[in-house]
PDB file of C-alpha atoms in Angstrom:
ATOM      1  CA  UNK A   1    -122.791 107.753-233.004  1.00  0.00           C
ATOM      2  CA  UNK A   2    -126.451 107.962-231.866  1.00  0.00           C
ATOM      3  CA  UNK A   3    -127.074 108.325-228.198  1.00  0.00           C
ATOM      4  CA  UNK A   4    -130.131 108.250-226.244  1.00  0.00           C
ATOM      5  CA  UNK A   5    -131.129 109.278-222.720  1.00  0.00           C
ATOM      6  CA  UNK A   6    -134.296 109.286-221.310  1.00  0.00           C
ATOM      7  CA  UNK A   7    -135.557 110.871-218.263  1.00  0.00           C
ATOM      8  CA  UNK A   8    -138.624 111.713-216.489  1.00  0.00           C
ATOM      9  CA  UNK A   9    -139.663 108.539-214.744  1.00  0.00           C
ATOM     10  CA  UNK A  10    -140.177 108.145-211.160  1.00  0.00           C
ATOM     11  CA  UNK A  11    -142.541 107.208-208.643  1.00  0.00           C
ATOM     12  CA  UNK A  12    -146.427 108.351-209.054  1.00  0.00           C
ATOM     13  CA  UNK A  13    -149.535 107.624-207.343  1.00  0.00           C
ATOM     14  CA  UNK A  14    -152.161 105.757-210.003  1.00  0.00           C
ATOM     15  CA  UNK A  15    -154.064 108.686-211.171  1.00  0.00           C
ATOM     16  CA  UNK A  16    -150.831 111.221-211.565  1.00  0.00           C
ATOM     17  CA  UNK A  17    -148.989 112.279-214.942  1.00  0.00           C
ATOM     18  CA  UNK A  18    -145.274 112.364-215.723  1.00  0.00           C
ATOM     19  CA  UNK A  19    -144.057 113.019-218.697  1.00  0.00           C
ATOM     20  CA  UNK A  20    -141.287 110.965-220.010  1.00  0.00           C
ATOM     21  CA  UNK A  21    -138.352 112.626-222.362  1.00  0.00           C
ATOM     22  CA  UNK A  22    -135.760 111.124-224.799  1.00  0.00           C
ATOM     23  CA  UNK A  23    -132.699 112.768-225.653  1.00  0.00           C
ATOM     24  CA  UNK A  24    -131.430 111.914-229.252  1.00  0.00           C
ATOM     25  CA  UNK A  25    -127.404 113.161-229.754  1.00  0.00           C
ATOM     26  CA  UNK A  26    -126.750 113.391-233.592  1.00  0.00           C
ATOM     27  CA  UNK A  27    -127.697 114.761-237.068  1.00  0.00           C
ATOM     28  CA  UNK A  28    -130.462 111.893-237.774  1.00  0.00           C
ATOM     29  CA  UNK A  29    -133.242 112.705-235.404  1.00  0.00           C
ATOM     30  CA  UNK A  30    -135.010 114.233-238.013  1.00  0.00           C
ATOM     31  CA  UNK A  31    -134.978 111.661-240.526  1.00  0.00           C
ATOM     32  CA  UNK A  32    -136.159 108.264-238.411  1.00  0.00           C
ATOM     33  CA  UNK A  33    -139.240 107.184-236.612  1.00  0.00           C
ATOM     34  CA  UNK A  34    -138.974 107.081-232.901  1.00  0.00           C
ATOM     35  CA  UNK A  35    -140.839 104.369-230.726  1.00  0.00           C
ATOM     36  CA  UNK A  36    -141.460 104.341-226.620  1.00  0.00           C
ATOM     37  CA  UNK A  37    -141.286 100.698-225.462  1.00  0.00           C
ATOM     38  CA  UNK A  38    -141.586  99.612-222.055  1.00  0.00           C
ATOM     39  CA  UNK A  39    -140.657  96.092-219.947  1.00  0.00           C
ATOM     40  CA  UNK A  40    -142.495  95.006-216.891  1.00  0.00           C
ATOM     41  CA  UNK A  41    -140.539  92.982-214.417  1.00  0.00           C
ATOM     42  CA  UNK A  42    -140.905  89.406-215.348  1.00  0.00           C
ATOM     43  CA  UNK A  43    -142.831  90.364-219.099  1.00  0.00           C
ATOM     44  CA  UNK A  44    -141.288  90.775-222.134  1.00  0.00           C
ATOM     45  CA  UNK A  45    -140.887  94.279-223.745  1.00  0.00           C
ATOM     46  CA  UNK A  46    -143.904  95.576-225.002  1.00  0.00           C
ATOM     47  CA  UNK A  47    -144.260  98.483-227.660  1.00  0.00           C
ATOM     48  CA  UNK A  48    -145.962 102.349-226.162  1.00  0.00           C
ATOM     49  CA  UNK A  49    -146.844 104.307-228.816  1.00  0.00           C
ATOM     50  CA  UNK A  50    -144.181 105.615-232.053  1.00  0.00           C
ATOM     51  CA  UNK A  51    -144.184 108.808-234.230  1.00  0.00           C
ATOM     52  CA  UNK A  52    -143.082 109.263-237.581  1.00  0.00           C
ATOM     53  CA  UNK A  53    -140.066 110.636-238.418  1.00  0.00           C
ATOM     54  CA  UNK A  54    -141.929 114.243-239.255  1.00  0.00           C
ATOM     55  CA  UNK A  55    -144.201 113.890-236.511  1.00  0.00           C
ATOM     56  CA  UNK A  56    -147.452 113.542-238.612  1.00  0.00           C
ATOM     57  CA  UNK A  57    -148.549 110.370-237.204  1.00  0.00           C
ATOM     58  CA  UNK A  58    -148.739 108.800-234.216  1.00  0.00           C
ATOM     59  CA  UNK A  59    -148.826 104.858-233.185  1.00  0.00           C
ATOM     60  CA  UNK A  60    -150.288 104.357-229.887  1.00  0.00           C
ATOM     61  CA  UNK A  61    -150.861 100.852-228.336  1.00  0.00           C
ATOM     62  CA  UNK A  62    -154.894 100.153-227.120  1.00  0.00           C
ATOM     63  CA  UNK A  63    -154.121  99.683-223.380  1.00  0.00           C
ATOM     64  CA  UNK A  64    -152.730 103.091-223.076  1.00  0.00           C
ATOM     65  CA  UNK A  65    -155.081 105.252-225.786  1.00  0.00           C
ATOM     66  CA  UNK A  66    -156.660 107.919-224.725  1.00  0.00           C
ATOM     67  CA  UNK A  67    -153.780 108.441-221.635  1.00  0.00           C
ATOM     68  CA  UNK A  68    -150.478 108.253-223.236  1.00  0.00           C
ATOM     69  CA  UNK A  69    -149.482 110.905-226.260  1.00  0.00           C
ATOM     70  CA  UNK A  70    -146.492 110.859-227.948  1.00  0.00           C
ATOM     71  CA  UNK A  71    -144.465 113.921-229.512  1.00  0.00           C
ATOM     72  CA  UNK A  72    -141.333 115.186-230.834  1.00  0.00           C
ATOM     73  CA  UNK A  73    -139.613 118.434-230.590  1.00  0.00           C
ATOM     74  CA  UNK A  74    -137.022 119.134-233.200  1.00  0.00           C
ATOM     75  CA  UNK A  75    -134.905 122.184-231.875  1.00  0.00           C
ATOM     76  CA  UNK A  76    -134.130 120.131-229.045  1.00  0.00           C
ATOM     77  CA  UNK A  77    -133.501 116.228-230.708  1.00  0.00           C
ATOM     78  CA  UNK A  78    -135.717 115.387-228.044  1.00  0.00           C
ATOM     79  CA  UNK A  79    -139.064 112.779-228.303  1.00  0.00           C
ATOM     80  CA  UNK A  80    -141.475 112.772-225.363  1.00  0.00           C
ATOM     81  CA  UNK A  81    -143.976 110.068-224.110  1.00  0.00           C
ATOM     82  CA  UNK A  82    -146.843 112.206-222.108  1.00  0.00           C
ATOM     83  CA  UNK A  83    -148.911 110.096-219.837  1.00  0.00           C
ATOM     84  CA  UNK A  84    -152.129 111.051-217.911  1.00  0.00           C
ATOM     85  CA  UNK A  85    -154.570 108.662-215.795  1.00  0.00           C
ATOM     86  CA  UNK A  86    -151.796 106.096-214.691  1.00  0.00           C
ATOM     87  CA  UNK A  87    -152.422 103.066-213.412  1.00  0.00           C
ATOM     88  CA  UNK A  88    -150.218 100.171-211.367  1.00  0.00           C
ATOM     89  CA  UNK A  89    -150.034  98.014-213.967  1.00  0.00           C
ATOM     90  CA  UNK A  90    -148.132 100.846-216.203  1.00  0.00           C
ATOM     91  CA  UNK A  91    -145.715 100.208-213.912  1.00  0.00           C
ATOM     92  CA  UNK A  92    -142.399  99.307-215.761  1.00  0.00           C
ATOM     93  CA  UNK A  93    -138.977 100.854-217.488  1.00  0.00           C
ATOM     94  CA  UNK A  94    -139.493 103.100-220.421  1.00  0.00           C
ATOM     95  CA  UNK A  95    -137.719 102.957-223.700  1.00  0.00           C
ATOM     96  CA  UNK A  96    -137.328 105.122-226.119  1.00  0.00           C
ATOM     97  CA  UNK A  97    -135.480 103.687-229.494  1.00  0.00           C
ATOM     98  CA  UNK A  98    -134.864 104.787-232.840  1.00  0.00           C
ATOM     99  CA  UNK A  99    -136.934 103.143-235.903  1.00  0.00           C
ATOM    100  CA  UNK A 100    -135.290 101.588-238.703  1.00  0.00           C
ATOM    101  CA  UNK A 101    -137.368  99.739-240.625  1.00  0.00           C
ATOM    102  CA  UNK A 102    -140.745  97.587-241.041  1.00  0.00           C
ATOM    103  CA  UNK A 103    -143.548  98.108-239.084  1.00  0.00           C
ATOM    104  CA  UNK A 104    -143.738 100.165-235.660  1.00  0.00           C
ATOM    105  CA  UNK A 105    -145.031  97.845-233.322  1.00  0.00           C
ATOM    106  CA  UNK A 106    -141.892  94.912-233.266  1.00  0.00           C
ATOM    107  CA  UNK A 107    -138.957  95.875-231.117  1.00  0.00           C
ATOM    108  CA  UNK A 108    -136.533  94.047-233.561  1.00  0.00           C
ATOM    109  CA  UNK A 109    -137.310  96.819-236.436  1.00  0.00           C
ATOM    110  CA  UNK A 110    -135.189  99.164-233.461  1.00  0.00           C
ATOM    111  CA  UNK A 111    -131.522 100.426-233.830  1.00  0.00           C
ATOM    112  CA  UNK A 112    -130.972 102.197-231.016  1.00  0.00           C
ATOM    113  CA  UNK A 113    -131.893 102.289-227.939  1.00  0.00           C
ATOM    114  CA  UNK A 114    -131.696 104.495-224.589  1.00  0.00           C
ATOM    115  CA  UNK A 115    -131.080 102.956-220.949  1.00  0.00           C
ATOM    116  CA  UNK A 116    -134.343 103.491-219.609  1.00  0.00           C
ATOM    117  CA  UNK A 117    -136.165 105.126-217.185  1.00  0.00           C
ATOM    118  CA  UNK A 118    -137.913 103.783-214.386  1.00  0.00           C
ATOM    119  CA  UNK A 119    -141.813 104.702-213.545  1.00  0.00           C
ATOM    120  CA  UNK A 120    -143.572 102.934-210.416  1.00  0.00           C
ATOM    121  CA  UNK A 121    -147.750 103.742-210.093  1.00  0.00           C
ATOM    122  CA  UNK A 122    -148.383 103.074-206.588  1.00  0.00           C
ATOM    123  CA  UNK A 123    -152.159 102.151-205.528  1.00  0.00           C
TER     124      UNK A 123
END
């Protein structure tokens, strides 16, 4: 059964980087689409950024382009959310999930999904 942990969150001042990773147990990393999703308190869950399931292209929503990159390391199952220049208001739990169908940008086309990590931007 896929399993996935994510890790890497925690608290930042608004300006500051973390990197956010996703740990993927199983034989079918390679062969799905993996998305980042995060949920503000109060706001529904709104989609990151996704990668294909080869890593040659990369879905990234508008409010974070330009900060936020998204990658995928093979030997390691493992799909990471990199994100520069952040600001309060990115201030929410992370998800990473595994793609199954349809388009990239609806959290309903997601199997799987990890528990979350938590990033706070402070002011």
């Amino acid at each position: 059964q896929v399993q996935l942990v994510e890790s890497g969150g925690g608290l930042v001042q608004a300006g500051g980087s973390l990197r956010l990773s996703c740990a993927v147990s199983g034989r079918t990393f390679s062969s799905y689409a993996m998305g980042w999703f995060r949920q503000a308190p109060g706001k529904e869950r709104e989609f990151v950024a996704a990668i294909s399931w080869n890593g040659g292209r990369t879905y990234i929503q508008d409010s974070v382009k330009g900060r936020f990159a998204v990658s995928r390391e093979y030997a390691n199952n493992t799909v990471y959310l990199q994100m520069n220049s952040l600001k309060p208001e990115d201030t929410a739990v992370y998800y990473c999930a595994v793609h199954m169908y349809g388009d990239y940008f609806n959290s309903d086309r997601y199997g799987r999904w990890g528990q979350g990590t938590q990033v706070t931007v402070s002011s």
